[in-house]
């Protein structure tokens, strides 16, 4: 399987060649030359597999240049009940992503799929844990090392650190805004004592952290010498790892391949739902893919109107579902490439227009950039939006009606899912975090604390290991160089 760039001006590469990288050299995102197809017979055979076995079956269609026995071992090392141990009472941890039926009424069925039982209590562990093992495997093969450098305001940074801790050949340098994350998130990251994890609390806001990452990465000589890499949401292996749980959710919710299901996905950077799009293109019988956004409704606007308009910082809101607070959806280009019939020249022109004019318009109206919005429904996409008051009401209602506490992101999903229920088609809402991570809002909604999984009871009391630094690029470079010795 070879991978091509959405902008059509980079050489085709294998899975292993793009594993450690981010953007293609032409600024595009990688996608397989064509989507591998899954037959009905295969789907039937997959019904009885464990999660790890299923992950291997899906991964081997994409990672064709990794020997199958190695890939199998990596899948089995990653998807264990031990790693995904934060299942709620009544959930079976060995299912890895257990389903829970919330409601079944008039043929309409609302189901939660728990993706947040990993070490950091958010769905990013599903892909990042595999990435940690894949990276370690690949680096050992090449006798190489990698220094991951990134900025975080919460979920991504902690998922990366828990995936890479203790891994041979890998160090993580993670910037976060000093005293701006929640006490729980800060404790999760800063309590790690592994010598290959470096937490740097920057005296500034998240944008200062991101600017430092950009400035350091733009120094190509430094970046190469220090073997700097990233693990952001456009990483192809992360997307592939996420494809697996769509198969799993489908197989767990159905008994025959004649049946369809829909998924509602709390969305920000379009990484999670992009994996759903890929599963559907592979032939998984998905009816609708529902993108749920919060107040930052870039995606909802596109799926309602055909207009993609990125937001300025002043228009990007800090909300109570903060992991969806985005100004642009960094994986969206992958879907646009397919929507435009894989016309890389047009993708290039549209995303150039994003840089120069802040967006593009595929509505087909006079003066627009194309009329492909009319084809969006063919891909199953619909959308909806949820705001703070909706989150609070939904958290209260799901608690009162079903006795389940959901987090704020999942609440956005449930709110939008309810607007899109169809008789005879189960609606699976992807649960992207556990409520303990966003306790302030749970208190507002329910007047009490969210339950904490075992082992997290006193996380804020653990000793913390981090360095405080001014937003100074030269100091940052010196810090990295002195730790890597490169
Ligand atoms: C990252 C994240 C999301 C958004 O996922 P995307 O892949 O960026 O669309 C939603 N919920 C939670 C809890 C997250 O951490």
PDB file of C-alpha atoms and ligand atoms in Angstrom, residues 121-124 155-156 233 238 242 265-274 299 321-324 326 330-331 407 409-410 431-434 437-438, ligand 1:
ATOM      1  CA  UNK A 121      -9.308   8.944  30.191  1.00  0.00           C
ATOM      2  CA  UNK A 122      -9.771  10.341  26.668  1.00  0.00           C
ATOM      3  CA  UNK A 123     -10.153   8.720  23.255  1.00  0.00           C
ATOM      4  CA  UNK A 124      -6.746   9.925  22.079  1.00  0.00           C
ATOM      5  CA  UNK A 155      -5.699  15.921  26.037  1.00  0.00           C
ATOM      6  CA  UNK A 156      -3.149  15.464  23.240  1.00  0.00           C
ATOM      7  CA  UNK A 233      -3.729  14.721  14.840  1.00  0.00           C
ATOM      8  CA  UNK A 238      -3.310   7.787  14.392  1.00  0.00           C
ATOM      9  CA  UNK A 242      -9.085   5.017  14.967  1.00  0.00           C
ATOM     10  CA  UNK A 265     -18.678  12.042  16.738  1.00  0.00           C
ATOM     11  CA  UNK A 266     -17.823  15.004  19.008  1.00  0.00           C
ATOM     12  CA  UNK A 267     -15.518  16.785  16.579  1.00  0.00           C
ATOM     13  CA  UNK A 268     -12.756  19.368  16.526  1.00  0.00           C
ATOM     14  CA  UNK A 269      -9.854  18.703  14.195  1.00  0.00           C
ATOM     15  CA  UNK A 270     -11.858  16.133  12.200  1.00  0.00           C
ATOM     16  CA  UNK A 271      -9.378  13.350  13.045  1.00  0.00           C
ATOM     17  CA  UNK A 272     -11.838  11.039  14.775  1.00  0.00           C
ATOM     18  CA  UNK A 273     -14.658  11.363  12.253  1.00  0.00           C
ATOM     19  CA  UNK A 274     -12.180  11.162   9.352  1.00  0.00           C
ATOM     20  CA  UNK A 299     -17.475  22.002  10.618  1.00  0.00           C
ATOM     21  CA  UNK A 321     -15.712  21.158  25.871  1.00  0.00           C
ATOM     22  CA  UNK A 322     -12.193  22.549  25.380  1.00  0.00           C
ATOM     23  CA  UNK A 323     -10.758  19.697  23.295  1.00  0.00           C
ATOM     24  CA  UNK A 324     -13.067  20.786  20.475  1.00  0.00           C
ATOM     25  CA  UNK A 326     -10.512  24.787  17.150  1.00  0.00           C
ATOM     26  CA  UNK A 330      -6.636  20.137  10.444  1.00  0.00           C
ATOM     27  CA  UNK A 331      -7.764  16.756   9.003  1.00  0.00           C
ATOM     28  CA  UNK A 407     -18.381  14.286  30.042  1.00  0.00           C
ATOM     29  CA  UNK A 409     -17.645  16.488  24.833  1.00  0.00           C
ATOM     30  CA  UNK A 410     -19.789  13.369  24.880  1.00  0.00           C
ATOM     31  CA  UNK A 431     -17.684   8.737  24.194  1.00  0.00           C
ATOM     32  CA  UNK A 432     -14.483  10.738  23.879  1.00  0.00           C
ATOM     33  CA  UNK A 433     -13.612  11.391  27.536  1.00  0.00           C
ATOM     34  CA  UNK A 434     -14.576  10.351  31.046  1.00  0.00           C
ATOM     35  CA  UNK A 437     -11.415  15.045  33.390  1.00  0.00           C
ATOM     36  CA  UNK A 438     -13.893  17.919  33.242  1.00  0.00           C
TER      37      UNK A 438
HETATM   38  C1  LIG B   1      -9.468  15.561  20.718  1.00  0.00           C
HETATM   39  C2  LIG B   1     -10.815  15.437  21.303  1.00  0.00           C
HETATM   40  C3  LIG B   1     -11.983  15.616  20.538  1.00  0.00           C
HETATM   41  C4  LIG B   1     -11.954  16.050  19.087  1.00  0.00           C
HETATM   42  O1  LIG B   1     -11.438  15.062  18.213  1.00  0.00           O
HETATM   43  P1  LIG B   1     -10.938  15.452  16.750  1.00  0.00           P
HETATM   44  O2  LIG B   1     -10.252  14.253  16.243  1.00  0.00           O
HETATM   45  O3  LIG B   1     -10.004  16.624  16.927  1.00  0.00           O
HETATM   46  O4  LIG B   1     -12.140  15.822  15.949  1.00  0.00           O
HETATM   47  C5  LIG B   1     -13.222  15.420  21.150  1.00  0.00           C
HETATM   48  N1  LIG B   1     -13.301  15.085  22.458  1.00  0.00           N
HETATM   49  C6  LIG B   1     -12.202  14.899  23.225  1.00  0.00           C
HETATM   50  C7  LIG B   1     -12.375  14.560  24.662  1.00  0.00           C
HETATM   51  C8  LIG B   1     -10.920  15.068  22.679  1.00  0.00           C
HETATM   52  O5  LIG B   1      -9.839  14.891  23.458  1.00  0.00           O
END
